[in-house]
Structures are given as C-alpha cells and as structure tokens.
Coordinates of C-alpha atoms in Angstrom, one line a residue:
M1 CA 0.0 0.0 0.0
L2 CA 1.2 3.5 -0.9
K3 CA 1.5 5.7 2.2
I4 CA 1.2 9.4 1.5
G5 CA 1.6 12.1 4.2
T6 CA 1.0 15.8 4.0
L7 CA 2.7 18.5 6.1
G8 CA 0.2 21.3 5.6
C9 CA -3.5 20.7 4.8
G10 CA -4.4 23.9 3.0
N11 CA -6.3 24.2 -0.3
M12 CA -3.7 22.8 -2.6
A13 CA -2.9 19.8 -0.4
T14 CA -6.6 19.2 -0.1
A15 CA -7.0 19.2 -3.8
I16 CA -4.1 16.8 -4.3
L17 CA -5.3 14.4 -1.7
K18 CA -8.9 14.4 -2.9
G19 CA -7.6 13.5 -6.4
V20 CA -5.5 10.7 -4.9
S21 CA -8.4 9.4 -2.8
A22 CA -10.7 9.3 -5.8
G23 CA -8.0 7.9 -8.2
M24 CA -6.3 5.3 -5.9
G25 CA -8.9 4.5 -3.3
A26 CA -7.8 1.5 -1.2
E27 CA -4.4 1.4 -2.8
C28 CA -3.2 4.2 -0.6
A29 CA -3.3 5.4 3.0
L30 CA -3.3 9.1 3.7
F31 CA -1.9 11.0 6.7
G32 CA -1.7 14.7 7.6
Y33 CA -0.6 17.3 10.0
D34 CA -1.3 21.0 10.1
L35 CA -0.7 23.7 12.7
N36 CA -4.5 24.3 12.5
M37 CA -5.6 20.7 13.1
E38 CA -9.1 21.5 12.1
K39 CA -7.9 21.5 8.5
A40 CA -6.5 18.0 8.9
E41 CA -9.6 16.8 10.7
A42 CA -11.7 18.1 7.8
L43 CA -10.0 15.6 5.5
R44 CA -11.2 12.6 7.4
C45 CA -14.0 12.5 4.8
I46 CA -11.6 11.4 2.1
G47 CA -9.9 8.8 4.4
L48 CA -7.0 10.9 5.7
E49 CA -5.9 10.1 9.3
P50 CA -4.9 13.3 11.1
L51 CA -1.7 13.0 13.1
H52 CA -0.5 15.4 15.7
S53 CA 3.1 16.1 14.8
V54 CA 5.6 16.3 12.0
P55 CA 7.5 13.2 13.2
A56 CA 4.3 11.2 13.3
V57 CA 3.6 11.9 9.7
L58 CA 7.1 11.1 8.7
A59 CA 6.9 7.8 10.6
A60 CA 3.7 6.8 8.9
S61 CA 4.5 7.8 5.3
D62 CA 6.7 6.9 2.3
Y63 CA 5.9 10.0 0.3
V64 CA 5.6 13.3 2.1
L65 CA 3.9 16.4 0.6
L66 CA 5.6 19.6 1.7
A67 CA 2.6 21.9 1.5
V68 CA 3.3 25.0 3.6
K69 CA 3.9 28.6 2.4
P70 CA 7.4 29.2 1.0
Q71 CA 8.1 31.7 3.8
N72 CA 7.4 28.9 6.4
M73 CA 9.3 26.1 4.6
D74 CA 12.7 26.5 6.4
E75 CA 11.0 26.2 9.8
L76 CA 9.3 23.0 8.7
L77 CA 12.5 21.6 7.2
R78 CA 14.4 22.1 10.4
E79 CA 11.7 20.2 12.3
I80 CA 12.0 17.4 9.7
A81 CA 15.8 17.4 10.2
E82 CA 15.4 17.1 13.9
S83 CA 13.3 14.0 13.6
G84 CA 16.2 12.1 12.2
N85 CA 14.0 10.4 9.6
R86 CA 15.9 10.3 6.3
D87 CA 14.1 7.5 4.4
R88 CA 11.3 9.5 2.6
V89 CA 10.6 11.0 -0.7
Y90 CA 9.6 14.7 -0.4
L91 CA 7.1 16.2 -2.8
C92 CA 7.6 20.0 -2.6
I93 CA 4.9 22.2 -4.1
A94 CA 6.1 25.5 -2.6
A95 CA 6.9 28.2 -5.2
G96 CA 10.6 29.2 -5.3
V97 CA 11.7 26.5 -2.9
T98 CA 14.5 24.6 -4.6
A99 CA 15.6 21.1 -4.0
D100 CA 19.1 22.4 -3.1
R101 CA 17.6 24.6 -0.4
I102 CA 15.6 21.6 1.0
K103 CA 18.7 19.4 1.0
K104 CA 20.9 22.1 2.6
T105 CA 18.4 22.8 5.4
L106 CA 17.7 19.1 6.0
G107 CA 21.5 18.5 6.1
F108 CA 21.5 15.4 3.8
D109 CA 21.0 14.4 0.2
A110 CA 17.2 14.0 0.5
R111 CA 15.1 12.5 -2.3
V112 CA 13.1 15.5 -3.5
V113 CA 10.6 15.9 -6.4
S114 CA 10.0 19.6 -7.2
I115 CA 6.4 20.2 -8.2
M116 CA 4.4 23.1 -9.5
P117 CA 0.6 22.4 -9.5
N118 CA -2.3 24.8 -9.9
T119 CA -5.7 25.4 -8.3
P120 CA -7.8 23.6 -10.9
L121 CA -6.6 20.5 -9.2
L122 CA -9.6 21.2 -6.9
L123 CA -11.8 20.0 -9.8
G124 CA -9.6 17.3 -11.1
A125 CA -8.5 19.5 -13.9
G126 CA -5.0 20.5 -12.8
A127 CA -1.9 21.2 -14.8
T128 CA 1.2 20.1 -12.9
A129 CA 4.8 20.6 -13.8
M130 CA 7.3 18.2 -12.1
A131 CA 11.1 17.8 -12.1
R132 CA 13.1 14.7 -11.2
I133 CA 16.2 15.4 -9.1
P134 CA 18.8 12.8 -8.0
P135 CA 18.9 10.6 -6.0
V136 CA 15.1 10.1 -6.8
S137 CA 14.8 6.8 -8.7
D138 CA 12.8 6.3 -11.8
E139 CA 10.3 4.2 -9.9
E140 CA 9.9 6.9 -7.2
F141 CA 9.4 9.6 -9.8
A142 CA 6.8 7.5 -11.5
V143 CA 4.9 7.2 -8.3
A144 CA 5.0 11.0 -7.8
R145 CA 3.6 11.4 -11.3
R146 CA 0.8 9.0 -10.6
I147 CA -0.1 10.9 -7.4
F148 CA -0.6 14.1 -9.3
S149 CA -2.1 12.5 -12.5
C150 CA -5.1 11.6 -10.3
A151 CA -6.1 15.3 -10.5
G152 CA -5.2 16.3 -14.0
T153 CA -2.3 16.6 -16.5
V154 CA 1.4 16.2 -15.5
R155 CA 4.4 17.2 -17.5
E156 CA 8.1 16.9 -16.7
V157 CA 10.3 19.9 -17.0
P158 CA 14.0 20.5 -16.3
A159 CA 14.8 21.1 -12.6
D160 CA 16.4 24.5 -13.4
R161 CA 13.1 25.7 -15.1
M162 CA 10.8 25.3 -12.1
N163 CA 10.6 29.0 -11.4
E164 CA 10.0 29.8 -15.1
V165 CA 7.2 27.3 -15.4
I166 CA 5.1 29.0 -12.7
S167 CA 3.9 31.6 -15.3
L168 CA 2.7 28.8 -17.6
N169 CA 0.6 26.9 -15.1
G170 CA 1.1 27.7 -11.4
S171 CA 0.0 31.4 -11.3
T172 CA -1.7 31.4 -14.7
P173 CA -5.3 30.7 -13.6
A174 CA -5.2 34.1 -11.8
F175 CA -3.9 35.8 -15.0
L176 CA -6.7 34.2 -17.1
Y177 CA -9.3 35.2 -14.6
E178 CA -8.1 38.8 -14.8
F179 CA -8.2 38.6 -18.6
A180 CA -11.7 37.1 -18.4
K181 CA -13.0 39.8 -16.1
G182 CA -12.6 42.4 -18.9
Y183 CA -14.6 40.4 -21.4
I184 CA -17.4 39.5 -19.0
A185 CA -17.6 43.1 -17.8
Y186 CA -17.9 44.2 -21.4
G187 CA -20.7 41.8 -22.0
V188 CA -22.6 43.0 -18.9
S189 CA -22.1 46.6 -19.9
Q190 CA -23.7 45.8 -23.3
G191 CA -26.8 44.3 -21.7
I192 CA -25.9 40.7 -21.7
D193 CA -26.4 39.3 -18.2
Y194 CA -23.5 38.1 -16.1
E195 CA -24.4 34.4 -16.1
T196 CA -24.7 34.3 -19.9
S197 CA -21.5 36.3 -20.4
L198 CA -19.7 33.9 -18.1
A199 CA -21.0 30.7 -19.7
L200 CA -20.2 31.9 -23.2
F201 CA -16.7 33.0 -22.3
C202 CA -15.9 29.9 -20.3
Q203 CA -17.0 27.5 -23.0
T204 CA -15.1 29.6 -25.5
M205 CA -11.9 29.1 -23.4
R206 CA -12.5 25.4 -23.1
G207 CA -13.1 25.1 -26.8
A208 CA -10.1 27.2 -27.7
A209 CA -7.9 25.1 -25.5
E210 CA -9.2 21.9 -27.2
M211 CA -8.4 23.5 -30.6
M212 CA -4.9 24.4 -29.5
E213 CA -4.2 20.8 -28.2
H214 CA -6.0 18.7 -30.7
S215 CA -6.7 20.5 -34.0
G216 CA -3.2 19.9 -35.4
Q217 CA -2.9 23.6 -36.2
D218 CA -0.3 26.0 -34.8
L219 CA -1.5 29.2 -33.1
D220 CA -1.1 31.5 -36.1
A221 CA -3.2 29.1 -38.2
L222 CA -5.9 29.0 -35.5
I223 CA -6.0 32.8 -35.5
R224 CA -6.4 32.9 -39.2
M225 CA -9.3 30.4 -39.0
V226 CA -11.2 32.9 -36.9
S227 CA -10.2 36.0 -38.8
S228 CA -11.7 37.3 -42.0
K229 CA -10.1 40.2 -44.0
G230 CA -11.6 43.4 -42.8
G231 CA -13.8 41.6 -40.3
T232 CA -14.5 41.9 -36.5
T233 CA -11.7 39.6 -35.4
I234 CA -9.1 41.6 -37.2
A235 CA -10.4 44.8 -35.7
G236 CA -10.2 43.3 -32.2
L237 CA -6.7 41.8 -32.8
D238 CA -5.4 45.2 -34.1
A239 CA -6.7 46.9 -30.9
L240 CA -5.0 44.2 -28.7
R241 CA -1.8 44.6 -30.5
E242 CA -1.9 48.4 -30.4
K243 CA -2.5 48.4 -26.7
G244 CA 0.5 46.1 -26.2
L245 CA -1.0 42.8 -25.2
S246 CA 2.2 40.7 -26.0
E247 CA 4.4 43.1 -24.1
A248 CA 2.0 43.0 -21.1
V249 CA 2.0 39.2 -21.1
K250 CA 5.8 39.2 -21.2
A251 CA 6.0 41.6 -18.4
C252 CA 3.6 39.6 -16.3
C253 CA 5.6 36.4 -16.8
E254 CA 8.9 38.1 -16.1
A255 CA 7.5 39.6 -12.9
C256 CA 6.2 36.2 -11.8
T257 CA 9.5 34.5 -12.4
A258 CA 11.5 37.2 -10.7
R259 CA 9.4 36.9 -7.6
A260 CA 10.0 33.1 -7.6
Y261 CA 13.7 33.7 -7.6
E262 CA 13.3 36.2 -4.8
L263 CA 11.4 33.6 -2.8
A264 CA 14.1 31.1 -3.5
G265 CA 16.6 33.5 -1.9
M266 CA 14.5 33.9 1.2
S267 CA 15.6 31.7 4.0
G268 CA 13.4 31.9 7.1
T269 CA 12.1 35.3 6.1
K270 CA 8.5 36.4 5.9

C-alpha cells in the first residue's frame, strides 16, 4: 500500500489528496498534520488520518507532501531534520523553494521531487509541472507522477526551469481570470447578463484550449481560422496589439519568475 503524508493541509494539499483518494482508493493510505488541526480533521471524509506532529507523519508515510507557504518552509524543514528520519521522498509544491535549499536545510541528500501544481486540481483538472532530481529513482518519480495525475495533466520539466514554469501553469489561472474579467464586464455593460456572459466566455476558453491541443494547427493558423479580412476579429486583434498585449503578457511572466527567484533566496524570512 502506498503511504502518503502531507505537512500542511491547505487548499492545494486538499485538492491533491482528494484526487489521490478518488483515483487510488484503497491502494493508498493518507496521513496529515497542520498547525491548524481543524484542517487535517476536515480531511477525514476522504480517508485521511490526522496525526498530531511532523515526526508522526514522517513515521507513517513513504511519500511526504511539503505543502506549507514558501516563507514557512525552512521552519518545517528544520523540524524534519530534527526528527532524524531520512528515508522518505519529499514532494515539494512551494513556489521558489529549490531542491538544493531543501537538502541544505535538512542536512542530507534528500530525495526531492520539485512540483508546481495549480488550483484547478480542486476540480480534477489541474496542470502540474514536475522535475526529477537525483537521487530520486525512476520508480519513485513514476509514483510521484501517478499521485498528481489523479487530478489532471502532468508534464516533466527540467529542474532548473521550475521558477520559469510558474507563469505557464502555477500562477496562470489568476492571470486568465483577470483577462476574463474584462470580457465578461464588457458583455454585462452591453446588456448581456453576467451568467450568460460567463457561460459563453468559459465555454469559448474550453473550446479554444481543445483546438490548441487537438486540431493539429499552430496558433497562427488557428488565429487565421477565426479571422476574415476586414472583419470583426481583425479589428479586435489590431486593438489588442496596439495596446501592447504581447508586451503586457511578457512583463507579467517576467515579474512572476522574478518573484519566484526572490522567494528562492529567502531563508526563514516572511
């Protein structure tokens, strides 16, 4: 039986474990600890056994989810180091927290898988980036992939690109929601009710994503499919380009990545 523990039982850990519970069922046992034990207790409904200390979770688990805020990670790692338990695979989902930082704080060459999930995991529709880092074995990495595949798509990326990938999947839902707000607000301003505007825009995003993945066409070809010479789409695209959409997206991604590197340099700060 696969034994999975979580140190931190917030929204992301909850989403991951709900996916595991639904996808693996009796094949796995789940354990968890949180400073706010009400969060751990709330996960009894998916079969998680709340435990009352970090060492207890380590003792019960083979794979341990490190699911606290980046600013609190060093404190947790010091507590793990003090437990003396070295025989675990650590699944780190904290933005900007590198495997090297984890190993240095733990004081040994720990088995770490660096992971960047996103909040659609809550609906089983997540997009997770994952990096394999020695001395994690192929078998251990495959198990880590399986854990996250229970709640969506998983792709492997190089370990040195884990900060850069955040702007492609980790933070991106918020960027898309911000983008969506403008379109939906415009619909409402033109007398189309909010629910209708939301439904049409959301289905359009889903359909466009399917086209990008499965039509066999590149993005420029897909744009041409929607665009007619002198038509409405061209007029809208021209306005987006004139207002600097591409430059704004680039600035957004660069700021996101820069903050990840800043967090990577924070050791024990808040």
